[in-house]
GROMACS .gro file of C-alpha atoms in nm:
model
  167
    1UNK     CA    1  -0.014   0.003  -0.021
    2UNK     CA    2   0.305   0.216   0.035
    3UNK     CA    3   0.377   0.190  -0.311
    4UNK     CA    4   0.044   0.285  -0.414
    5UNK     CA    5   0.020   0.574  -0.205
    6UNK     CA    6   0.346   0.724  -0.287
    7UNK     CA    7   0.392   0.620  -0.666
    8UNK     CA    8   0.039   0.577  -0.775
    9UNK     CA    9  -0.143   0.299  -0.909
   10UNK     CA   10   0.052   0.235  -1.232
   11UNK     CA   11   0.360   0.173  -1.021
   12UNK     CA   12   0.166  -0.081  -0.786
   13UNK     CA   13   0.019  -0.243  -1.083
   14UNK     CA   14   0.355  -0.297  -1.217
   15UNK     CA   15   0.502  -0.427  -0.893
   16UNK     CA   16   0.199  -0.649  -0.895
   17UNK     CA   17   0.279  -0.782  -1.202
   18UNK     CA   18   0.659  -0.834  -1.142
   19UNK     CA   19   0.549  -1.016  -0.809
   20UNK     CA   20   0.350  -1.253  -0.989
   21UNK     CA   21   0.590  -1.333  -1.273
   22UNK     CA   22   0.826  -1.390  -1.022
   23UNK     CA   23   0.625  -1.690  -0.901
   24UNK     CA   24   0.589  -1.837  -1.234
   25UNK     CA   25   0.857  -2.086  -1.171
   26UNK     CA   26   0.728  -2.210  -0.836
   27UNK     CA   27   0.496  -2.529  -0.825
   28UNK     CA   28   0.212  -2.603  -0.614
   29UNK     CA   29   0.125  -2.258  -0.507
   30UNK     CA   30  -0.170  -2.121  -0.376
   31UNK     CA   31  -0.189  -1.747  -0.485
   32UNK     CA   32  -0.438  -1.504  -0.307
   33UNK     CA   33  -0.435  -1.205  -0.545
   34UNK     CA   34  -0.567  -0.865  -0.484
   35UNK     CA   35  -0.892  -0.788  -0.637
   36UNK     CA   36  -0.712  -0.526  -0.907
   37UNK     CA   37  -0.472  -0.814  -1.014
   38UNK     CA   38  -0.755  -0.836  -1.332
   39UNK     CA   39  -0.665  -0.481  -1.426
   40UNK     CA   40  -0.373  -0.589  -1.629
   41UNK     CA   41  -0.405  -0.826  -1.926
   42UNK     CA   42  -0.058  -0.976  -1.859
   43UNK     CA   43  -0.150  -1.038  -1.501
   44UNK     CA   44  -0.437  -1.264  -1.648
   45UNK     CA   45  -0.207  -1.461  -1.882
   46UNK     CA   46   0.050  -1.518  -1.590
   47UNK     CA   47  -0.235  -1.651  -1.377
   48UNK     CA   48  -0.342  -1.894  -1.655
   49UNK     CA   49   0.023  -2.005  -1.711
   50UNK     CA   50   0.060  -2.111  -1.346
   51UNK     CA   51  -0.265  -2.299  -1.324
   52UNK     CA   52  -0.615  -2.266  -1.249
   53UNK     CA   53  -0.789  -1.970  -1.172
   54UNK     CA   54  -1.035  -1.946  -0.919
   55UNK     CA   55  -1.316  -1.652  -0.890
   56UNK     CA   56  -1.442  -1.612  -0.556
   57UNK     CA   57  -1.792  -1.500  -0.664
   58UNK     CA   58  -2.031  -1.293  -0.401
   59UNK     CA   59  -2.168  -0.969  -0.368
   60UNK     CA   60  -2.009  -0.671  -0.240
   61UNK     CA   61  -2.079  -0.719   0.154
   62UNK     CA   62  -1.946  -1.124   0.106
   63UNK     CA   63  -1.613  -1.008  -0.083
   64UNK     CA   64  -1.579  -0.719   0.192
   65UNK     CA   65  -1.641  -1.010   0.473
   66UNK     CA   66  -1.369  -1.243   0.306
   67UNK     CA   67  -1.110  -0.939   0.307
   68UNK     CA   68  -0.926  -0.979   0.658
   69UNK     CA   69  -0.749  -0.642   0.652
   70UNK     CA   70  -0.888  -0.357   0.442
   71UNK     CA   71  -0.645  -0.129   0.565
   72UNK     CA   72  -0.374  -0.291   0.341
   73UNK     CA   73  -0.619  -0.242   0.035
   74UNK     CA   74  -0.563   0.108  -0.071
   75UNK     CA   75  -0.768   0.100  -0.394
   76UNK     CA   76  -1.098   0.021  -0.208
   77UNK     CA   77  -1.145   0.344  -0.029
   78UNK     CA   78  -1.493   0.428   0.083
   79UNK     CA   79  -1.785   0.243   0.037
   80UNK     CA   80  -1.889   0.429  -0.297
   81UNK     CA   81  -1.549   0.325  -0.447
   82UNK     CA   82  -1.560  -0.013  -0.345
   83UNK     CA   83  -1.892  -0.044  -0.519
   84UNK     CA   84  -1.781   0.132  -0.831
   85UNK     CA   85  -1.458  -0.116  -0.827
   86UNK     CA   86  -1.702  -0.415  -0.774
   87UNK     CA   87  -1.890  -0.346  -1.087
   88UNK     CA   88  -1.616  -0.255  -1.296
   89UNK     CA   89  -1.387  -0.558  -1.184
   90UNK     CA   90  -1.682  -0.835  -1.162
   91UNK     CA   91  -1.697  -0.887  -1.568
   92UNK     CA   92  -1.310  -0.927  -1.548
   93UNK     CA   93  -1.336  -1.185  -1.268
   94UNK     CA   94  -1.577  -1.375  -1.464
   95UNK     CA   95  -1.405  -1.373  -1.797
   96UNK     CA   96  -1.072  -1.439  -1.645
   97UNK     CA   97  -1.179  -1.744  -1.407
   98UNK     CA   98  -1.150  -2.110  -1.468
   99UNK     CA   99  -1.354  -2.198  -1.184
  100UNK     CA  100  -1.642  -1.989  -0.983
  101UNK     CA  101  -1.710  -2.055  -0.628
  102UNK     CA  102  -1.994  -1.900  -0.476
  103UNK     CA  103  -1.898  -1.755  -0.138
  104UNK     CA  104  -2.259  -1.600  -0.004
  105UNK     CA  105  -2.317  -1.678   0.321
  106UNK     CA  106  -1.999  -1.927   0.380
  107UNK     CA  107  -1.705  -1.885   0.617
  108UNK     CA  108  -1.368  -1.858   0.513
  109UNK     CA  109  -1.315  -2.214   0.585
  110UNK     CA  110  -1.599  -2.321   0.389
  111UNK     CA  111  -1.446  -2.132   0.106
  112UNK     CA  112  -1.138  -2.288   0.129
  113UNK     CA  113  -1.274  -2.625   0.162
  114UNK     CA  114  -1.488  -2.611  -0.134
  115UNK     CA  115  -1.181  -2.439  -0.359
  116UNK     CA  116  -0.978  -2.724  -0.261
  117UNK     CA  117  -1.236  -2.996  -0.359
  118UNK     CA  118  -1.290  -2.827  -0.685
  119UNK     CA  119  -0.923  -2.820  -0.750
  120UNK     CA  120  -0.869  -3.184  -0.671
  121UNK     CA  121  -1.140  -3.284  -0.888
  122UNK     CA  122  -1.011  -3.087  -1.184
  123UNK     CA  123  -0.663  -3.223  -1.140
  124UNK     CA  124  -0.829  -3.567  -1.080
  125UNK     CA  125  -0.996  -3.550  -1.419
  126UNK     CA  126  -0.710  -3.403  -1.591
  127UNK     CA  127  -0.526  -3.693  -1.464
  128UNK     CA  128  -0.774  -3.954  -1.585
  129UNK     CA  129  -0.811  -3.784  -1.945
  130UNK     CA  130  -0.421  -3.773  -1.964
  131UNK     CA  131  -0.438  -4.154  -1.882
  132UNK     CA  132  -0.696  -4.227  -2.116
  133UNK     CA  133  -0.476  -4.012  -2.381
  134UNK     CA  134  -0.169  -4.207  -2.315
  135UNK     CA  135  -0.325  -4.528  -2.302
  136UNK     CA  136  -0.486  -4.452  -2.653
  137UNK     CA  137  -0.177  -4.344  -2.804
  138UNK     CA  138   0.000  -4.678  -2.678
  139UNK     CA  139  -0.236  -4.871  -2.878
  140UNK     CA  140  -0.216  -4.653  -3.183
  141UNK     CA  141   0.146  -4.679  -3.182
  142UNK     CA  142   0.131  -5.067  -3.134
  143UNK     CA  143  -0.109  -5.089  -3.426
  144UNK     CA  144   0.106  -4.872  -3.659
  145UNK     CA  145   0.414  -5.047  -3.567
  146UNK     CA  146   0.223  -5.372  -3.611
  147UNK     CA  147   0.083  -5.284  -3.937
  148UNK     CA  148   0.381  -5.116  -4.078
  149UNK     CA  149   0.600  -5.442  -3.944
  150UNK     CA  150   0.376  -5.641  -4.203
  151UNK     CA  151   0.376  -5.435  -4.489
  152UNK     CA  152   0.747  -5.429  -4.455
  153UNK     CA  153   0.721  -5.820  -4.455
  154UNK     CA  154   0.476  -5.837  -4.728
  155UNK     CA  155   0.689  -5.584  -4.955
  156UNK     CA  156   0.999  -5.762  -4.857
  157UNK     CA  157   0.823  -6.121  -4.965
  158UNK     CA  158   0.684  -5.977  -5.278
  159UNK     CA  159   1.037  -5.851  -5.358
  160UNK     CA  160   1.162  -6.182  -5.302
  161UNK     CA  161   0.904  -6.373  -5.484
  162UNK     CA  162   0.942  -6.103  -5.791
  163UNK     CA  163   1.310  -6.171  -5.768
  164UNK     CA  164   1.250  -6.542  -5.759
  165UNK     CA  165   1.014  -6.542  -6.070
  166UNK     CA  166   1.245  -6.323  -6.288
  167UNK     CA  167   1.520  -6.519  -6.231
   0.00000   0.00000   0.00000
């Protein structure tokens, strides 16, 4: 919030992008981003490169309840400013999210549990599809190798037969 206050929002957003980019090479992270992360297209790209983007969807009151320390959120300002930001950013959150979790009337713990369950299911589904693709690819490769080997045998036999007839 010091950067926001002293250098302005553009400098804050640049620092935010650099911070997000510095996490790109790390694995198995849960990154809790500030609400303005979606203001920069590059940040959305980085989040998708890192993994699954989860939108914690609720009305403004629910969103404010989930924010533990509003003093560290300099862009929120007063209630009117928070409402304006909510209306502006909501379509950006919706467009950039892979998964949406409704946080209305849920505790922080309930939201965390639901997030973990959805991400586990997504990972499980991905692994099942990957296994299926690998299994099918193995069958196709085996079939092509077998088919190709038979063609080579037939081609060799034909050449041998033709060679025998021609002599």
